[in-house]
Amino acid sequence: MKSRYYIALLVLLLPLAVACERPSDFTPPSFLHVEAIKVVPPEQNAITAEDGFYTSDIVAAVVYVRRKSSQQLDTIGHFRLPLTVPILYSGDVDYIDIYPAVKQSGSATILPAYPFYNRIRLSDTSVTSGDTLWFDTLSTTYNITRNDVLMYELFEPTEGSLLFDSVMQWRPHAPAEARSGLGYGFVPVNDSTYTVTFGIDRDLSVVNPQTHRVDPTRNVYLELDARSDVDFEVFMEGSYINGGASSRVEVMTVYKSDDWVHLYINLWRTWKELNFCSTFRLSFTALNEELVNGEVRLDNVRLLTNN
């Protein structure tokens, strides 16, 4: 019985003994630290200079490393910010690629690399075993053109007319209350009304800028900042067939919040449900089940698409 015990123990300890005989095979990891990622205007061809267009909430990143003189791109992983990640390598690297990721609104567990943000490339750098390559805040830009912006409403006096219907009101000079800039939009709800519906007052279409035809392969996201005393729903309205009656399909519910929150709302699945209708509208319904007095406040609304 004892002999069996000793044999089993020897089998368990053998890998450890072999590992101890080859210490040179182990390279202590290097580390990469990124505290935060923000969105900034590009140096050239900015869609607008207004700060509100660049509000964001980047919560994670996907990291890749290309070692010097290597044909292999190493996938380091997908991490929440701030991140400190080990890199099992020491020496020069061709580049480190960082893809900004966001919390997809309505899907709390999904943190996709956002298709409208450019990757961040750290070129011709090096990592050292035991040391940390440290970055406080990195910057990215949008990878879109003016043709990819289907609409934007920043509620700024310099931006011209309001793109929402008459239910939406506008405080153009309230910088202390706005998410950014001077103004924001608001929809009042009162203690005698259970719902209030409002929306964008024009037809929208996702087309390929080369062919000018509807393009179902393109990403479609609604970005906005919201601060609301009540929950509200987001809807897409369109016809399943050309010339048919319009249907109103719910995209998601946004929960009330005392602070401004930035939302990334993926509209593609809803658009698919509407059979990739040639035109659509976006609308919202404030839900006032508790019959309170309050407001739905929106700022920096933009509808983006790219392939």
Short mmCIF file of C-alpha atoms in Angstrom, two decimals, residues 45-287:
data_model
loop_
_atom_site.label_atom_id
_atom_site.label_comp_id
_atom_site.label_asym_id
_atom_site.label_seq_id
_atom_site.Cartn_x
_atom_site.Cartn_y
_atom_site.Cartn_z
CA ASN A 45 -11.28 66.86 -41.61
CA ALA A 46 -13.12 66.93 -38.29
CA ILE A 47 -16.87 66.55 -38.73
CA THR A 48 -17.43 69.29 -36.16
CA ALA A 49 -15.39 71.18 -33.61
CA GLU A 50 -18.12 70.92 -30.97
CA ASP A 51 -16.98 68.94 -27.91
CA GLY A 52 -20.37 67.27 -27.64
CA PHE A 53 -19.77 65.15 -30.72
CA TYR A 54 -16.88 63.43 -28.93
CA THR A 55 -18.51 62.46 -25.62
CA SER A 56 -17.90 58.79 -24.90
CA ASP A 57 -17.79 56.00 -22.34
CA ILE A 58 -15.00 53.62 -23.35
CA VAL A 59 -14.96 50.91 -20.67
CA ALA A 60 -12.68 48.22 -22.12
CA ALA A 61 -10.08 47.44 -24.76
CA VAL A 62 -8.86 44.55 -26.91
CA VAL A 63 -5.04 44.29 -26.97
CA TYR A 64 -2.72 42.72 -29.58
CA VAL A 65 1.10 42.68 -29.78
CA ARG A 66 3.34 42.16 -32.82
CA ARG A 67 6.83 41.19 -31.68
CA LYS A 68 9.88 42.42 -33.54
CA SER A 69 10.86 40.16 -36.45
CA SER A 70 7.79 37.98 -35.91
CA GLN A 71 5.07 37.13 -38.38
CA GLN A 72 2.67 36.36 -35.54
CA LEU A 73 0.20 38.79 -34.01
CA ASP A 74 -0.23 37.83 -30.35
CA THR A 75 -3.73 38.22 -28.92
CA ILE A 76 -3.25 39.50 -25.37
CA GLY A 77 -6.96 39.69 -24.55
CA HIS A 78 -10.08 41.73 -23.87
CA PHE A 79 -9.91 43.76 -20.63
CA ARG A 80 -11.89 46.35 -18.71
CA LEU A 81 -10.36 49.75 -18.07
CA PRO A 82 -8.23 50.66 -16.27
CA LEU A 83 -6.18 47.66 -17.38
CA THR A 84 -2.84 46.19 -16.38
CA VAL A 85 -2.08 43.13 -18.49
CA PRO A 86 0.90 40.74 -18.66
CA ILE A 87 2.82 40.29 -21.90
CA LEU A 88 4.87 37.08 -21.96
CA TYR A 89 7.73 38.67 -23.82
CA SER A 90 10.65 41.00 -23.19
CA GLY A 91 12.23 43.12 -25.91
CA ASP A 92 11.35 45.28 -28.91
CA VAL A 93 7.89 45.13 -30.48
CA ASP A 94 6.79 46.36 -33.91
CA TYR A 95 3.55 47.64 -32.44
CA ILE A 96 0.87 47.22 -29.81
CA ASP A 97 -2.68 47.58 -31.13
CA ILE A 98 -5.45 48.65 -28.77
CA TYR A 99 -9.08 48.59 -29.92
CA PRO A 100 -11.46 50.69 -27.76
CA ALA A 101 -14.49 48.74 -26.52
CA VAL A 102 -17.80 49.95 -25.11
CA LYS A 103 -20.78 48.63 -23.21
CA GLN A 104 -23.44 47.99 -25.83
CA SER A 105 -26.63 49.53 -24.47
CA GLY A 106 -29.29 46.95 -23.78
CA SER A 107 -26.70 44.15 -23.55
CA ALA A 108 -24.90 44.66 -20.25
CA THR A 109 -22.58 41.68 -20.69
CA ILE A 110 -21.41 42.59 -24.21
CA LEU A 111 -18.33 44.82 -24.50
CA PRO A 112 -17.60 44.92 -28.26
CA ALA A 113 -14.75 46.79 -29.89
CA TYR A 114 -16.68 49.81 -31.16
CA PRO A 115 -16.69 49.80 -34.99
CA PHE A 116 -16.67 53.62 -35.19
CA TYR A 117 -13.46 54.16 -33.20
CA ASN A 118 -10.00 53.88 -34.72
CA ARG A 119 -7.53 51.46 -33.21
CA ILE A 120 -4.69 52.94 -31.19
CA ARG A 121 -1.28 51.79 -32.45
CA LEU A 122 1.81 52.11 -30.25
CA SER A 123 4.68 51.64 -32.71
CA ASP A 124 8.40 50.94 -32.31
CA THR A 125 8.35 50.47 -28.56
CA SER A 126 9.71 47.86 -26.20
CA VAL A 127 8.64 45.95 -23.11
CA THR A 128 10.90 44.75 -20.32
CA SER A 129 10.40 41.78 -18.00
CA GLY A 130 9.15 42.93 -14.64
CA ASP A 131 8.55 46.52 -15.82
CA THR A 132 5.29 48.24 -16.78
CA LEU A 133 4.77 50.23 -19.97
CA TRP A 134 2.44 52.87 -18.48
CA PHE A 135 -0.13 55.13 -20.19
CA ASP A 136 -2.49 57.36 -18.25
CA THR A 137 -4.95 58.30 -21.01
CA LEU A 138 -4.80 57.28 -24.66
CA SER A 139 -6.75 59.03 -27.43
CA THR A 140 -8.72 57.69 -30.37
CA THR A 141 -10.75 59.29 -33.16
CA TYR A 142 -13.87 58.36 -35.13
CA ASN A 143 -13.19 56.35 -38.30
CA ILE A 144 -16.13 57.91 -40.16
CA THR A 145 -16.68 60.59 -42.77
CA ARG A 146 -19.45 63.16 -43.01
CA ASN A 147 -21.38 60.73 -45.23
CA ASP A 148 -21.44 58.25 -42.35
CA VAL A 149 -23.22 60.66 -40.01
CA LEU A 150 -26.93 60.26 -40.76
CA MET A 151 -27.84 62.95 -38.27
CA TYR A 152 -26.55 64.71 -35.21
CA GLU A 153 -28.18 67.11 -32.78
CA LEU A 154 -25.92 68.66 -30.17
CA PHE A 155 -28.52 71.22 -29.00
CA GLU A 156 -26.03 74.02 -29.48
CA PRO A 157 -27.08 77.47 -30.72
CA THR A 158 -24.33 77.29 -33.36
CA GLU A 159 -25.70 74.03 -34.84
CA GLY A 160 -28.88 75.49 -36.29
CA SER A 161 -32.38 74.04 -36.25
CA LEU A 162 -33.62 71.31 -33.96
CA LEU A 163 -33.95 67.87 -35.60
CA PHE A 164 -36.64 66.65 -33.17
CA ASP A 165 -40.37 67.25 -33.32
CA SER A 166 -42.14 70.00 -31.38
CA VAL A 167 -42.58 67.85 -28.25
CA MET A 168 -38.86 68.17 -27.61
CA GLN A 169 -37.94 71.50 -26.03
CA TRP A 170 -34.53 73.15 -25.99
CA ARG A 171 -32.54 74.95 -23.36
CA PRO A 172 -29.86 76.57 -25.54
CA HIS A 173 -28.08 78.45 -22.74
CA ALA A 174 -27.77 76.13 -19.73
CA PRO A 175 -24.10 75.05 -19.62
CA ALA A 176 -24.24 74.05 -15.94
CA GLU A 177 -26.98 71.50 -16.70
CA ALA A 178 -25.94 70.29 -20.16
CA ARG A 179 -23.77 67.20 -20.69
CA SER A 180 -21.43 69.39 -22.72
CA GLY A 181 -21.48 72.77 -24.38
CA LEU A 182 -24.24 75.31 -23.83
CA GLY A 183 -27.51 73.48 -24.34
CA TYR A 184 -29.55 70.29 -24.20
CA GLY A 185 -32.99 69.07 -25.13
CA PHE A 186 -35.73 68.08 -22.71
CA VAL A 187 -39.22 66.60 -22.72
CA PRO A 188 -41.37 67.43 -19.68
CA VAL A 189 -43.52 64.73 -18.08
CA ASN A 190 -46.14 65.59 -15.50
CA ASP A 191 -48.01 63.76 -12.78
CA SER A 192 -51.16 63.38 -14.88
CA THR A 193 -49.57 61.66 -17.91
CA TYR A 194 -48.44 58.03 -18.12
CA THR A 195 -46.55 58.31 -21.42
CA VAL A 196 -45.07 61.04 -23.60
CA THR A 197 -43.90 60.22 -27.14
CA PHE A 198 -41.42 62.31 -29.12
CA GLY A 199 -39.03 61.69 -31.99
CA ILE A 200 -36.79 62.79 -34.84
CA ASP A 201 -38.96 64.53 -37.43
CA ARG A 202 -37.37 63.27 -40.65
CA ASP A 203 -36.80 60.06 -42.58
CA LEU A 204 -33.38 58.41 -42.31
CA SER A 205 -31.75 55.92 -44.66
CA VAL A 206 -28.65 53.71 -44.45
CA VAL A 207 -27.14 53.70 -47.94
CA ASN A 208 -23.81 52.94 -49.51
CA PRO A 209 -22.33 56.33 -50.48
CA GLN A 210 -20.99 54.88 -53.75
CA THR A 211 -24.18 53.22 -54.97
CA HIS A 212 -26.71 55.33 -53.01
CA ARG A 213 -28.65 52.15 -52.34
CA VAL A 214 -29.75 50.70 -49.01
CA ASP A 215 -26.83 48.70 -47.61
CA PRO A 216 -27.69 46.05 -44.96
CA THR A 217 -23.98 45.29 -44.42
CA ARG A 218 -23.36 48.60 -42.68
CA ASN A 219 -23.23 49.11 -38.91
CA VAL A 220 -25.92 51.39 -37.50
CA TYR A 221 -25.58 52.88 -34.01
CA LEU A 222 -27.43 55.59 -32.14
CA GLU A 223 -25.18 57.45 -29.70
CA LEU A 224 -26.53 59.89 -27.16
CA ASP A 225 -26.16 61.28 -23.67
CA ALA A 226 -29.21 60.95 -21.43
CA ARG A 227 -30.29 62.02 -17.96
CA SER A 228 -33.89 61.25 -17.13
CA ASP A 229 -36.26 61.26 -14.17
CA VAL A 230 -38.25 58.39 -15.71
CA ASP A 231 -37.53 55.35 -17.87
CA PHE A 232 -37.94 55.82 -21.61
CA GLU A 233 -38.11 53.49 -24.61
CA VAL A 234 -36.31 53.79 -27.95
CA PHE A 235 -38.16 52.78 -31.13
CA MET A 236 -37.42 52.38 -34.84
CA GLU A 237 -40.31 53.01 -37.21
CA GLY A 238 -40.44 51.71 -40.78
CA SER A 239 -42.31 49.57 -43.33
CA TYR A 240 -41.61 45.87 -43.77
CA ILE A 241 -42.28 46.31 -47.51
CA ASN A 242 -41.93 49.40 -49.67
CA GLY A 243 -45.16 51.33 -49.68
CA GLY A 244 -46.58 49.34 -46.77
CA ALA A 245 -47.89 50.59 -43.47
CA SER A 246 -45.31 51.79 -40.98
CA SER A 247 -44.58 49.66 -37.91
CA ARG A 248 -43.04 50.82 -34.64
CA VAL A 249 -40.55 48.32 -33.17
CA GLU A 250 -39.01 48.71 -29.72
CA VAL A 251 -35.20 48.74 -29.61
CA MET A 252 -34.59 48.98 -25.85
CA THR A 253 -35.60 50.63 -22.59
CA VAL A 254 -33.31 53.22 -21.01
CA TYR A 255 -33.58 53.35 -17.21
CA LYS A 256 -33.82 56.63 -15.33
CA SER A 257 -30.60 58.14 -14.04
CA ASP A 258 -29.68 61.11 -11.86
CA ASP A 259 -26.44 61.57 -13.82
CA TRP A 260 -25.66 61.85 -17.50
CA VAL A 261 -24.96 58.45 -19.09
CA HIS A 262 -23.55 57.81 -22.55
CA LEU A 263 -25.41 55.21 -24.62
CA TYR A 264 -24.26 53.10 -27.59
CA ILE A 265 -27.47 51.66 -29.06
CA ASN A 266 -27.05 49.07 -31.83
CA LEU A 267 -29.94 49.51 -34.29
CA TRP A 268 -28.91 46.90 -36.85
CA ARG A 269 -30.92 44.01 -35.40
CA THR A 270 -34.07 46.10 -35.26
CA TRP A 271 -33.48 47.33 -38.79
CA LYS A 272 -33.11 43.69 -39.87
CA GLU A 273 -36.42 42.91 -38.15
CA LEU A 274 -37.96 45.64 -40.31
CA ASN A 275 -36.59 43.84 -43.39
CA PHE A 276 -33.91 46.53 -43.91
CA CYS A 277 -36.54 49.12 -44.79
CA SER A 278 -35.40 51.83 -47.19
CA THR A 279 -36.23 54.65 -44.76
CA PHE A 280 -37.01 54.76 -41.07
CA ARG A 281 -37.55 57.14 -38.18
CA LEU A 282 -36.48 57.07 -34.55
CA SER A 283 -38.85 57.83 -31.72
CA PHE A 284 -38.94 57.68 -27.94
CA THR A 285 -41.61 57.20 -25.29
CA ALA A 286 -41.22 58.43 -21.72
CA LEU A 287 -42.76 55.97 -19.22
#
